[in-house]
Amino acid sequence: MKKCYLTTGIIFLVLFGFLLTTNALAVDKVVIGHPACLSGKYAKAGEQAIGGIKACIDWVNNVYGGVLIDGKRIPVKYKYYDSESKKEGVTSLIERLITVDKVNVVFSSYSSGLTLAGAPVAERYNMLYMDHGGASDRIFQQGFQYIVQTIGPGSKYHVGTLNMFNHFDPKARRVALAYEDSEFARMTMRGAEEHATKLGYKIVFKRTYPKGVTDLTPLLSDLKANKPDIVIGGGHYEDGQLFARQMSDLDINVKGLSLVASATLPAYYKALGGRTAEGVMGPSHWEYGVTYSAEGAKKVGLDWIGPDQDEFVSRFKKALGKDMIPDYHAAEAGAQVLAYVKAAENINSLAPDKVRAALGKLKFMSFYGGWDVDDTGMQIGHSMVDMQWQNGKRFIVWPLEAATGKLVYPKPKF
Amino acid sequence: MILQLLAGNLIHGLLLGGVYGLATMGLSLIFGVMNVVNVGHGAFIMVGAFITLTLFSVLGISPVLAIPVALLMGMALGFFFFYTVMRRLIKAPELASLLATFAIGILLEEVVKLIFGADFRGYNWGLGKIVLPITVIPLSKIYAFIGSIVIALFLYFWFSKTRLGTAVRAVVEDSEGARVCGVNVGWIYALSFAIGIGLTVMSGVMLTMFIPVGINPYMGGVYTLKAFVIAVLGGLSSPYGAFFAGLIFGLIENGAYVLFAQIPGVAPFPLTVSLAFWMLFFLLLIKPTGLLGKK
Amino acid sequence: MVKYYPLIPVLAIYLVMFLIGFYIEGMWQMVALLAFYCALGQSWNIFMGMTGYVDFGYVTFIALGTYGMALGISYTHQYEWLGIGIIFIGLILALFLASLSALLESFIALRLRGAYFAIACIGINEGLKHFIEGARIWGGSDGIIFYGALIQAFGRETSNHLTAFWADFAVFIIAALAAILNIYYMRSKIGYALTAVREDEDAAKVMGINTTKYKTIAFLTSGLLGAAVGAFAWGVKLAHVYPGDVFVIHYTIECIVVVLLGGAGTLLGPVVGGLVYGLSKYWLAVVLPGFQLLVFAPIIIIIIVVFPEGIIGFVKQKTKSTPLARYII
């Protein structure tokens, strides 16, 4: 037992000393730490997130002038390591970011699992932990104090989509749900199922498929036999491509098809060789072409911060050195930078607990859309859009007030 | 209704199984000859997929023509890794080579990521489909299946009818004995490793003909696992056994779904995969050396 | 006592690692990562090093250990009087699940030879993962998240120490225990019997050695240690478990790599291998984020080509007739 007290004492001393040193030093920079996913299974999303973060930091430093603390503009720095998309990497790298690099805030890796893996370490150091990649609602039911979410919770993904179908074609009642068997996709499925029942849809098919699947034929044959009007589902990148590809292979033509995560990316259209992707839809946190603006923010009475969309895109391209359009992974990571800056300025401090409290009260709008979290840190202010591929271009078709194009319905045959 | 679904799925399963079989033959060959477990197997499949993709989308070359290109490039890779790494490990403890293939797999993945990025890619051959009353089959799947069978048969004749093939078989049976009989065992090792890798890279082409999407540097892991299990199911070190085992694996993976779907409250798809893997276990209980394995 | 001398360098390394982690700020998680690799390597080595059997499905034990801990904590956290006991309930459950699967596997699989055994175990692992997802047991693919349960049972401060310190401390203890058990087995009847199995299994049988019994003992020990590592390093430390994150064959391959880098069948090997593997991965991730594996892979290739017997295997040969020899096996 004595040892326990000793340990506790030492940990407290270390922590205390750490807090003292950070406070005592003259603050000359704000450092954002990030155990990124540059290799491994989330490498794609990781690259986007880094680009988005760099783009927004670039904007904060060079256009905005830095974070305004005590009347002084302080530049933002970015420190990232590669966690290889593995849970072992996350814990040690977060500790290094906190203790060695003395970061002021840690951004989570991608996915609910990796976010959860890092959370205890962040809690231990009382470090603000911002989640732009873990969509599970359950992260926020655990009682973590320092975690704040930027992306919307998984259960909301297909709610708007169903509203849209209900609006455009109240006669199509047969809906099929086919999601990946991962925590995130199943949460989307539960949300979709609940909402579909509420809207009076008839759920004719409801199945999951395992992660890393390479052949969906048995599931899709089964789905075909149930003759749905609308199919919603998906989970990640590769299975989303496989889904549409094999629906086309099996000649399953439906009126509406919406897939989470993968369908919104340019690579999706290219991978399917164009035609197969025509008319496919996907819900998205953000999409190139959304019309959030400073004027719009004023209308709904929210503060605005950050670059406008075109500026974000050009800074994103510059940051990655590639001619690549950012997707929602980039946008949510970038918006997270802006949320941090905004909250730190509101409270006029960089102390993690104070910024955490300020984030809880923060409401603002950026190119990414609205931002507001509840008491547990879960994102509730951000709403999603639905996009559709039409002649090789992505159009936002729902909600109507954000729409950049008209819904093509029923979708063209494969 | 159920029967119709089952029949349709079995057809797809058979086609897929043929490709699985081909994708495993390289692994079996390398294990049989050199006693090397190639844990980087999936990475070589991935290389094949990227060769097809590049030829098709950059140069517009049909995937059918990618088959010989993949074989040649695969063999070149095989010779390269044999003479730089594997040759030095023949006399080392059995597992040292496993470590080398593990690292080679990582190396390939990272090099491909460096060149092509981490995007998920795909291509659209658009060959058309055959519409049967019970199901629809894209022609590219049939091409992939036929291609796999032709290659398997070709390999069979090469093994049984040619001098070199016979020498390889002799080394599989008894490398010391073969050496005494004047077979250049070192050369056979190099050649078999190269052919094994060539076959594997080539099967990557077949796999993309079957599933032309989701191509990315880390796609190989799933196939490594399946190939391991199929290889044992077929009786390790027997390439033909691997081919038949691949067929069985494909049939189960597609067929059992319909049956599991009748059970309420479960997710049939994961259960199907689960059964496909446990099949191996049950089979080994009855026949501890796999389908065509010798004692 | 002389026969236990080789324990000295092993335990000394663990002690130094622990002290570095404990007293130097910001090193604890990194040291914990190294201890994780060392402990896994050491546990895996007990079975493989002594019998020559390679178990590719080893990660099943680690995963089941994680599940045991997760189930134990999430089902018993509401009973306040159990206190810290729920961790022990979790551990017992972890060991129970692992021994169940070890016995089942040894009953069937240990009758197989060589690569058939190795890969049959992959089948079990993948089958189990998909079964959990498909049959929806233990939360199915939603997994179990139990940080909330820990907070409910112990309060915020204590759960924090549990996840960020004591879980890693337990991994150190397991690593040391694995080393002690390993040398105890090597120096006892079990070790001699298993050496006979490794050299020539049929001959050993003819001589009247109950090979299956000794193989099962070693298999069980190795599996239970793996389960304990899983229970703490993935269970208590990360406070969540998803089937797709734990039943991953890649971790078995990492075990093998750690052991082979250091030298299979040696006592010090897995420790050195774990250090080399973990440190090079960690530092490369810090120095060259995004390109570390590109550098890491050739390093592994070079090490194995230069030291085919592993680093310790090489050192062992060099020190064969020097006084150092009795510290290194």
PDB file of N, CA and C in Angstrom, chain A residues 7-8 10-12 14 18 38-39 41 80-82 84 86-88 91-93 95-96 99 112-113 116-117 120-121 123-124 138 142-145 181 183 186 190 208 210, chain C residues 22 25-29 33 36 133 136 141-143 145-148 151 156-157 160-161 163-165 234 237-238 240 242 245 250-251 281-283 285-286 289-290 292-293:
ATOM      1  N   THR A   7       3.830   6.030  -5.353  1.00  0.00           N
ATOM      2  CA  THR A   7       3.598   6.198  -6.784  1.00  0.00           C
ATOM      3  C   THR A   7       2.698   7.391  -7.035  1.00  0.00           C
ATOM      4  N   THR A   8       1.592   7.383  -6.303  1.00  0.00           N
ATOM      5  CA  THR A   8       0.630   8.469  -6.490  1.00  0.00           C
ATOM      6  C   THR A   8       1.319   9.802  -6.268  1.00  0.00           C
ATOM      7  N   ILE A  10       4.463  10.540  -6.474  1.00  0.00           N
ATOM      8  CA  ILE A  10       5.434  10.898  -7.508  1.00  0.00           C
ATOM      9  C   ILE A  10       4.725  11.360  -8.770  1.00  0.00           C
ATOM     10  N   ILE A  11       3.665  10.636  -9.128  1.00  0.00           N
ATOM     11  CA  ILE A  11       2.938  11.031 -10.334  1.00  0.00           C
ATOM     12  C   ILE A  11       2.406  12.449 -10.174  1.00  0.00           C
ATOM     13  N   PHE A  12       1.882  12.731  -8.980  1.00  0.00           N
ATOM     14  CA  PHE A  12       1.354  14.069  -8.756  1.00  0.00           C
ATOM     15  C   PHE A  12       2.438  15.124  -8.847  1.00  0.00           C
ATOM     16  N   VAL A  14       5.217  14.947 -10.471  1.00  0.00           N
ATOM     17  CA  VAL A  14       5.620  15.101 -11.867  1.00  0.00           C
ATOM     18  C   VAL A  14       4.609  15.966 -12.612  1.00  0.00           C
ATOM     19  N   PHE A  18       5.089  19.652 -14.070  1.00  0.00           N
ATOM     20  CA  PHE A  18       4.827  19.827 -15.488  1.00  0.00           C
ATOM     21  C   PHE A  18       3.895  21.022 -15.718  1.00  0.00           C
ATOM     22  N   LEU A  38      -0.165   7.695 -40.853  1.00  0.00           N
ATOM     23  CA  LEU A  38       0.409   7.900 -42.178  1.00  0.00           C
ATOM     24  C   LEU A  38       0.632   6.593 -42.910  1.00  0.00           C
ATOM     25  N   SER A  39       0.719   5.503 -42.138  1.00  0.00           N
ATOM     26  CA  SER A  39       0.790   4.207 -42.794  1.00  0.00           C
ATOM     27  C   SER A  39      -0.193   3.285 -42.106  1.00  0.00           C
ATOM     28  N   LYS A  41      -3.721   0.767 -42.085  1.00  0.00           N
ATOM     29  CA  LYS A  41      -5.024   0.701 -42.753  1.00  0.00           C
ATOM     30  C   LYS A  41      -5.736   2.037 -42.851  1.00  0.00           C
ATOM     31  N   TYR A  80       3.513  16.142 -35.465  1.00  0.00           N
ATOM     32  CA  TYR A  80       2.823  14.859 -35.644  1.00  0.00           C
ATOM     33  C   TYR A  80       3.814  13.712 -35.769  1.00  0.00           C
ATOM     34  N   TYR A  81       3.384  12.544 -35.319  1.00  0.00           N
ATOM     35  CA  TYR A  81       4.140  11.305 -35.501  1.00  0.00           C
ATOM     36  C   TYR A  81       3.242  10.314 -36.219  1.00  0.00           C
ATOM     37  N   ASP A  82       3.823   9.207 -36.624  1.00  0.00           N
ATOM     38  CA  ASP A  82       3.036   8.193 -37.328  1.00  0.00           C
ATOM     39  C   ASP A  82       2.740   7.020 -36.401  1.00  0.00           C
ATOM     40  N   GLU A  84       1.095   4.386 -37.274  1.00  0.00           N
ATOM     41  CA  GLU A  84       0.917   3.192 -38.113  1.00  0.00           C
ATOM     42  C   GLU A  84      -0.473   2.592 -37.987  1.00  0.00           C
ATOM     43  N   LYS A  86      -2.007   1.777 -35.387  1.00  0.00           N
ATOM     44  CA  LYS A  86      -1.995   0.678 -34.416  1.00  0.00           C
ATOM     45  C   LYS A  86      -2.164   1.203 -33.002  1.00  0.00           C
ATOM     46  N   LYS A  87      -2.886   0.442 -32.192  1.00  0.00           N
ATOM     47  CA  LYS A  87      -3.194   0.936 -30.857  1.00  0.00           C
ATOM     48  C   LYS A  87      -1.950   1.042 -29.982  1.00  0.00           C
ATOM     49  N   GLU A  88      -0.945   0.202 -30.212  1.00  0.00           N
ATOM     50  CA  GLU A  88       0.262   0.293 -29.390  1.00  0.00           C
ATOM     51  C   GLU A  88       1.005   1.599 -29.627  1.00  0.00           C
ATOM     52  N   THR A  91      -0.543   5.169 -27.696  1.00  0.00           N
ATOM     53  CA  THR A  91      -0.327   5.552 -26.296  1.00  0.00           C
ATOM     54  C   THR A  91       1.046   6.172 -26.083  1.00  0.00           C
ATOM     55  N   SER A  92       2.087   5.533 -26.598  1.00  0.00           N
ATOM     56  CA  SER A  92       3.427   6.056 -26.329  1.00  0.00           C
ATOM     57  C   SER A  92       3.658   7.375 -27.061  1.00  0.00           C
ATOM     58  N   LEU A  93       3.103   7.503 -28.254  1.00  0.00           N
ATOM     59  CA  LEU A  93       3.322   8.749 -28.990  1.00  0.00           C
ATOM     60  C   LEU A  93       2.581   9.918 -28.339  1.00  0.00           C
ATOM     61  N   GLU A  95       2.004  10.236 -25.175  1.00  0.00           N
ATOM     62  CA  GLU A  95       2.775  10.642 -23.998  1.00  0.00           C
ATOM     63  C   GLU A  95       3.981  11.470 -24.413  1.00  0.00           C
ATOM     64  N   ARG A  96       4.620  11.055 -25.476  1.00  0.00           N
ATOM     65  CA  ARG A  96       5.767  11.824 -25.947  1.00  0.00           C
ATOM     66  C   ARG A  96       5.361  13.238 -26.352  1.00  0.00           C
ATOM     67  N   THR A  99       4.718  15.183 -23.009  1.00  0.00           N
ATOM     68  CA  THR A  99       5.816  15.451 -22.089  1.00  0.00           C
ATOM     69  C   THR A  99       7.054  16.017 -22.766  1.00  0.00           C
ATOM     70  N   SER A 112     -12.675   4.977 -33.946  1.00  0.00           N
ATOM     71  CA  SER A 112     -13.088   4.934 -32.546  1.00  0.00           C
ATOM     72  C   SER A 112     -12.088   4.158 -31.700  1.00  0.00           C
ATOM     73  N   GLY A 113     -11.579   3.041 -32.245  1.00  0.00           N
ATOM     74  CA  GLY A 113     -10.669   2.206 -31.476  1.00  0.00           C
ATOM     75  C   GLY A 113      -9.412   2.959 -31.083  1.00  0.00           C
ATOM     76  N   LEU A 116     -10.113   5.688 -28.545  1.00  0.00           N
ATOM     77  CA  LEU A 116     -10.273   5.123 -27.203  1.00  0.00           C
ATOM     78  C   LEU A 116      -8.934   4.717 -26.611  1.00  0.00           C
ATOM     79  N   ALA A 117      -8.048   4.183 -27.442  1.00  0.00           N
ATOM     80  CA  ALA A 117      -6.760   3.720 -26.942  1.00  0.00           C
ATOM     81  C   ALA A 117      -5.960   4.873 -26.342  1.00  0.00           C
ATOM     82  N   PRO A 120      -7.143   7.266 -22.238  1.00  0.00           N
ATOM     83  CA  PRO A 120      -6.668   7.186 -20.853  1.00  0.00           C
ATOM     84  C   PRO A 120      -5.365   7.951 -20.622  1.00  0.00           C
ATOM     85  N   VAL A 121      -4.453   7.931 -21.592  1.00  0.00           N
ATOM     86  CA  VAL A 121      -3.183   8.644 -21.421  1.00  0.00           C
ATOM     87  C   VAL A 121      -3.434  10.141 -21.375  1.00  0.00           C
ATOM     88  N   GLU A 123      -6.135  11.605 -20.465  1.00  0.00           N
ATOM     89  CA  GLU A 123      -6.792  11.894 -19.182  1.00  0.00           C
ATOM     90  C   GLU A 123      -5.763  11.974 -18.058  1.00  0.00           C
ATOM     91  N   ARG A 124      -4.810  11.053 -18.105  1.00  0.00           N
ATOM     92  CA  ARG A 124      -3.844  10.994 -17.026  1.00  0.00           C
ATOM     93  C   ARG A 124      -3.039  12.284 -16.935  1.00  0.00           C
ATOM     94  N   ARG A 138     -20.430   5.886 -28.014  1.00  0.00           N
ATOM     95  CA  ARG A 138     -20.113   5.295 -26.708  1.00  0.00           C
ATOM     96  C   ARG A 138     -18.837   5.850 -26.089  1.00  0.00           C
ATOM     97  N   GLN A 142     -18.383   7.220 -21.419  1.00  0.00           N
ATOM     98  CA  GLN A 142     -17.439   6.583 -20.495  1.00  0.00           C
ATOM     99  C   GLN A 142     -17.011   7.505 -19.362  1.00  0.00           C
ATOM    100  N   GLY A 143     -17.279   8.777 -19.472  1.00  0.00           N
ATOM    101  CA  GLY A 143     -16.883   9.695 -18.405  1.00  0.00           C
ATOM    102  C   GLY A 143     -15.511  10.302 -18.589  1.00  0.00           C
ATOM    103  N   PHE A 144     -14.991  10.298 -19.811  1.00  0.00           N
ATOM    104  CA  PHE A 144     -13.742  11.017 -20.056  1.00  0.00           C
ATOM    105  C   PHE A 144     -14.002  12.505 -19.896  1.00  0.00           C
ATOM    106  N   GLN A 145     -13.064  13.219 -19.276  1.00  0.00           N
ATOM    107  CA  GLN A 145     -13.303  14.630 -19.019  1.00  0.00           C
ATOM    108  C   GLN A 145     -12.684  15.543 -20.056  1.00  0.00           C
ATOM    109  N   ASP A 181     -19.665  -4.651 -40.655  1.00  0.00           N
ATOM    110  CA  ASP A 181     -19.784  -5.062 -39.267  1.00  0.00           C
ATOM    111  C   ASP A 181     -18.694  -4.393 -38.436  1.00  0.00           C
ATOM    112  N   GLU A 183     -18.020  -1.086 -35.530  1.00  0.00           N
ATOM    113  CA  GLU A 183     -18.789  -0.333 -34.562  1.00  0.00           C
ATOM    114  C   GLU A 183     -19.421   0.908 -35.180  1.00  0.00           C
ATOM    115  N   ARG A 186     -22.266   0.031 -37.669  1.00  0.00           N
ATOM    116  CA  ARG A 186     -23.438  -0.528 -36.992  1.00  0.00           C
ATOM    117  C   ARG A 186     -24.206   0.564 -36.263  1.00  0.00           C
ATOM    118  N   ARG A 190     -28.069   1.377 -36.824  1.00  0.00           N
ATOM    119  CA  ARG A 190     -29.100   1.499 -35.778  1.00  0.00           C
ATOM    120  C   ARG A 190     -29.863   2.808 -35.931  1.00  0.00           C
ATOM    121  N   THR A 208     -25.306  -7.387 -42.009  1.00  0.00           N
ATOM    122  CA  THR A 208     -23.973  -6.791 -41.972  1.00  0.00           C
ATOM    123  C   THR A 208     -23.002  -7.727 -42.677  1.00  0.00           C
ATOM    124  N   PRO A 210     -18.644  -8.711 -42.853  1.00  0.00           N
ATOM    125  CA  PRO A 210     -17.444  -8.530 -42.035  1.00  0.00           C
ATOM    126  C   PRO A 210     -16.479  -7.518 -42.631  1.00  0.00           C
TER     127      PRO A 210
ATOM    128  N   PHE C  22      10.090   4.970 -14.845  1.00  0.00           N
ATOM    129  CA  PHE C  22       9.504   5.512 -13.618  1.00  0.00           C
ATOM    130  C   PHE C  22      10.034   6.901 -13.296  1.00  0.00           C
ATOM    131  N   GLU C  25      10.679  11.580 -17.005  1.00  0.00           N
ATOM    132  CA  GLU C  25       9.364  12.010 -17.421  1.00  0.00           C
ATOM    133  C   GLU C  25       9.126  11.700 -18.889  1.00  0.00           C
ATOM    134  N   GLY C  26       7.945  11.179 -19.179  1.00  0.00           N
ATOM    135  CA  GLY C  26       7.570  10.967 -20.562  1.00  0.00           C
ATOM    136  C   GLY C  26       8.109   9.690 -21.171  1.00  0.00           C
ATOM    137  N   MET C  27       8.780   8.863 -20.378  1.00  0.00           N
ATOM    138  CA  MET C  27       9.325   7.624 -20.914  1.00  0.00           C
ATOM    139  C   MET C  27       8.441   6.428 -20.594  1.00  0.00           C
ATOM    140  N   TRP C  28       7.477   6.609 -19.683  1.00  0.00           N
ATOM    141  CA  TRP C  28       6.759   5.442 -19.175  1.00  0.00           C
ATOM    142  C   TRP C  28       6.040   4.660 -20.268  1.00  0.00           C
ATOM    143  N   GLN C  29       5.285   5.364 -21.108  1.00  0.00           N
ATOM    144  CA  GLN C  29       4.524   4.639 -22.132  1.00  0.00           C
ATOM    145  C   GLN C  29       5.453   3.949 -23.131  1.00  0.00           C
ATOM    146  N   LEU C  33       5.655   0.034 -23.859  1.00  0.00           N
ATOM    147  CA  LEU C  33       5.570  -0.567 -25.197  1.00  0.00           C
ATOM    148  C   LEU C  33       6.649  -1.637 -25.364  1.00  0.00           C
ATOM    149  N   PHE C  36       5.868  -4.641 -23.364  1.00  0.00           N
ATOM    150  CA  PHE C  36       4.817  -5.414 -24.024  1.00  0.00           C
ATOM    151  C   PHE C  36       5.429  -6.377 -25.038  1.00  0.00           C
ATOM    152  N   GLU C 133     -18.288 -12.153 -34.019  1.00  0.00           N
ATOM    153  CA  GLU C 133     -19.018 -11.126 -34.768  1.00  0.00           C
ATOM    154  C   GLU C 133     -20.344 -11.655 -35.289  1.00  0.00           C
ATOM    155  N   ARG C 136     -22.896 -12.766 -32.432  1.00  0.00           N
ATOM    156  CA  ARG C 136     -23.234 -11.641 -31.550  1.00  0.00           C
ATOM    157  C   ARG C 136     -23.018 -11.958 -30.077  1.00  0.00           C
ATOM    158  N   SER C 141     -19.512  -7.329 -32.868  1.00  0.00           N
ATOM    159  CA  SER C 141     -18.507  -6.424 -33.422  1.00  0.00           C
ATOM    160  C   SER C 141     -18.511  -5.072 -32.717  1.00  0.00           C
ATOM    161  N   ASP C 142     -19.512  -4.807 -31.871  1.00  0.00           N
ATOM    162  CA  ASP C 142     -19.504  -3.557 -31.102  1.00  0.00           C
ATOM    163  C   ASP C 142     -18.459  -3.589 -30.004  1.00  0.00           C
ATOM    164  N   GLY C 143     -17.993  -4.775 -29.691  1.00  0.00           N
ATOM    165  CA  GLY C 143     -16.962  -4.892 -28.675  1.00  0.00           C
ATOM    166  C   GLY C 143     -17.463  -4.513 -27.291  1.00  0.00           C
ATOM    167  N   ILE C 145     -16.608  -1.674 -24.259  1.00  0.00           N
ATOM    168  CA  ILE C 145     -15.859  -0.485 -23.826  1.00  0.00           C
ATOM    169  C   ILE C 145     -16.110  -0.338 -22.337  1.00  0.00           C
ATOM    170  N   PHE C 146     -15.063  -0.349 -21.526  1.00  0.00           N
ATOM    171  CA  PHE C 146     -15.330  -0.400 -20.087  1.00  0.00           C
ATOM    172  C   PHE C 146     -14.565   0.626 -19.262  1.00  0.00           C
ATOM    173  N   TYR C 147     -14.147   1.709 -19.896  1.00  0.00           N
ATOM    174  CA  TYR C 147     -13.520   2.757 -19.080  1.00  0.00           C
ATOM    175  C   TYR C 147     -14.542   3.331 -18.103  1.00  0.00           C
ATOM    176  N   GLY C 148     -15.765   3.476 -18.579  1.00  0.00           N
ATOM    177  CA  GLY C 148     -16.841   3.963 -17.713  1.00  0.00           C
ATOM    178  C   GLY C 148     -17.039   3.053 -16.515  1.00  0.00           C
ATOM    179  N   ILE C 151     -14.326   3.662 -13.964  1.00  0.00           N
ATOM    180  CA  ILE C 151     -14.555   4.890 -13.202  1.00  0.00           C
ATOM    181  C   ILE C 151     -15.632   4.663 -12.147  1.00  0.00           C
ATOM    182  N   ARG C 156     -12.305   8.271 -10.492  1.00  0.00           N
ATOM    183  CA  ARG C 156     -11.516   8.752 -11.605  1.00  0.00           C
ATOM    184  C   ARG C 156     -10.009   8.598 -11.394  1.00  0.00           C
ATOM    185  N   GLU C 157      -9.548   9.023 -10.194  1.00  0.00           N
ATOM    186  CA  GLU C 157      -8.100   8.998  -9.927  1.00  0.00           C
ATOM    187  C   GLU C 157      -7.534   7.590 -10.081  1.00  0.00           C
ATOM    188  N   ASN C 160      -7.489   6.097 -13.473  1.00  0.00           N
ATOM    189  CA  ASN C 160      -6.421   6.709 -14.237  1.00  0.00           C
ATOM    190  C   ASN C 160      -5.089   6.040 -13.980  1.00  0.00           C
ATOM    191  N   HIS C 161      -4.801   5.787 -12.694  1.00  0.00           N
ATOM    192  CA  HIS C 161      -3.545   5.096 -12.367  1.00  0.00           C
ATOM    193  C   HIS C 161      -3.547   3.679 -12.882  1.00  0.00           C
ATOM    194  N   THR C 163      -5.093   2.442 -15.567  1.00  0.00           N
ATOM    195  CA  THR C 163      -4.904   2.331 -17.012  1.00  0.00           C
ATOM    196  C   THR C 163      -3.534   2.819 -17.445  1.00  0.00           C
ATOM    197  N   ALA C 164      -3.043   3.878 -16.807  1.00  0.00           N
ATOM    198  CA  ALA C 164      -1.813   4.480 -17.319  1.00  0.00           C
ATOM    199  C   ALA C 164      -0.562   4.054 -16.557  1.00  0.00           C
ATOM    200  N   PHE C 165      -0.707   3.348 -15.432  1.00  0.00           N
ATOM    201  CA  PHE C 165       0.503   2.906 -14.752  1.00  0.00           C
ATOM    202  C   PHE C 165       0.459   1.431 -14.353  1.00  0.00           C
ATOM    203  N   TRP C 234      -3.748  -4.909 -23.192  1.00  0.00           N
ATOM    204  CA  TRP C 234      -4.836  -4.481 -24.070  1.00  0.00           C
ATOM    205  C   TRP C 234      -6.116  -4.257 -23.286  1.00  0.00           C
ATOM    206  N   LYS C 237      -5.315  -1.559 -19.791  1.00  0.00           N
ATOM    207  CA  LYS C 237      -4.653  -0.340 -20.271  1.00  0.00           C
ATOM    208  C   LYS C 237      -5.504   0.444 -21.262  1.00  0.00           C
ATOM    209  N   LEU C 238      -6.132  -0.250 -22.197  1.00  0.00           N
ATOM    210  CA  LEU C 238      -6.870   0.461 -23.238  1.00  0.00           C
ATOM    211  C   LEU C 238      -8.355   0.559 -22.921  1.00  0.00           C
ATOM    212  N   HIS C 240     -10.909  -1.051 -23.647  1.00  0.00           N
ATOM    213  CA  HIS C 240     -11.936  -1.416 -24.618  1.00  0.00           C
ATOM    214  C   HIS C 240     -11.420  -2.592 -25.429  1.00  0.00           C
ATOM    215  N   TYR C 242     -12.360  -4.562 -29.293  1.00  0.00           N
ATOM    216  CA  TYR C 242     -13.144  -4.888 -30.485  1.00  0.00           C
ATOM    217  C   TYR C 242     -12.560  -6.178 -31.060  1.00  0.00           C
ATOM    218  N   ASP C 245      -9.881  -5.805 -33.651  1.00  0.00           N
ATOM    219  CA  ASP C 245      -8.612  -5.190 -33.251  1.00  0.00           C
ATOM    220  C   ASP C 245      -7.697  -6.146 -32.509  1.00  0.00           C
ATOM    221  N   HIS C 250      -1.313 -10.492 -37.344  1.00  0.00           N
ATOM    222  CA  HIS C 250      -0.118  -9.662 -37.415  1.00  0.00           C
ATOM    223  C   HIS C 250       0.644  -9.651 -36.083  1.00  0.00           C
ATOM    224  N   TYR C 251      -0.081  -9.712 -34.974  1.00  0.00           N
ATOM    225  CA  TYR C 251       0.587  -9.683 -33.671  1.00  0.00           C
ATOM    226  C   TYR C 251       1.380 -10.964 -33.417  1.00  0.00           C
ATOM    227  N   LYS C 281      11.157   0.808 -33.977  1.00  0.00           N
ATOM    228  CA  LYS C 281       9.857   1.264 -34.477  1.00  0.00           C
ATOM    229  C   LYS C 281       9.504   2.622 -33.887  1.00  0.00           C
ATOM    230  N   TYR C 282       9.696   2.757 -32.585  1.00  0.00           N
ATOM    231  CA  TYR C 282       9.301   3.979 -31.903  1.00  0.00           C
ATOM    232  C   TYR C 282      10.107   5.174 -32.404  1.00  0.00           C
ATOM    233  N   TRP C 283      11.419   5.017 -32.448  1.00  0.00           N
ATOM    234  CA  TRP C 283      12.248   6.156 -32.844  1.00  0.00           C
ATOM    235  C   TRP C 283      12.043   6.531 -34.297  1.00  0.00           C
ATOM    236  N   ALA C 285       9.310   6.156 -35.957  1.00  0.00           N
ATOM    237  CA  ALA C 285       8.006   6.823 -36.059  1.00  0.00           C
ATOM    238  C   ALA C 285       8.120   8.276 -35.634  1.00  0.00           C
ATOM    239  N   VAL C 286       9.055   8.533 -34.718  1.00  0.00           N
ATOM    240  CA  VAL C 286       9.230   9.897 -34.229  1.00  0.00           C
ATOM    241  C   VAL C 286      10.070  10.717 -35.206  1.00  0.00           C
ATOM    242  N   PRO C 289       8.210  10.323 -39.477  1.00  0.00           N
ATOM    243  CA  PRO C 289       6.813   9.893 -39.539  1.00  0.00           C
ATOM    244  C   PRO C 289       6.353   9.707 -40.973  1.00  0.00           C
ATOM    245  N   GLY C 290       5.791   8.556 -41.256  1.00  0.00           N
ATOM    246  CA  GLY C 290       5.289   8.277 -42.595  1.00  0.00           C
ATOM    247  C   GLY C 290       6.239   7.443 -43.427  1.00  0.00           C
ATOM    248  N   GLN C 292       8.769   5.540 -41.807  1.00  0.00           N
ATOM    249  CA  GLN C 292       9.571   4.719 -40.910  1.00  0.00           C
ATOM    250  C   GLN C 292       9.635   3.268 -41.349  1.00  0.00           C
ATOM    251  N   LEU C 293       8.535   2.743 -41.913  1.00  0.00           N
ATOM    252  CA  LEU C 293       8.542   1.329 -42.282  1.00  0.00           C
ATOM    253  C   LEU C 293       9.470   1.085 -43.466  1.00  0.00           C
TER     254      LEU C 293
END
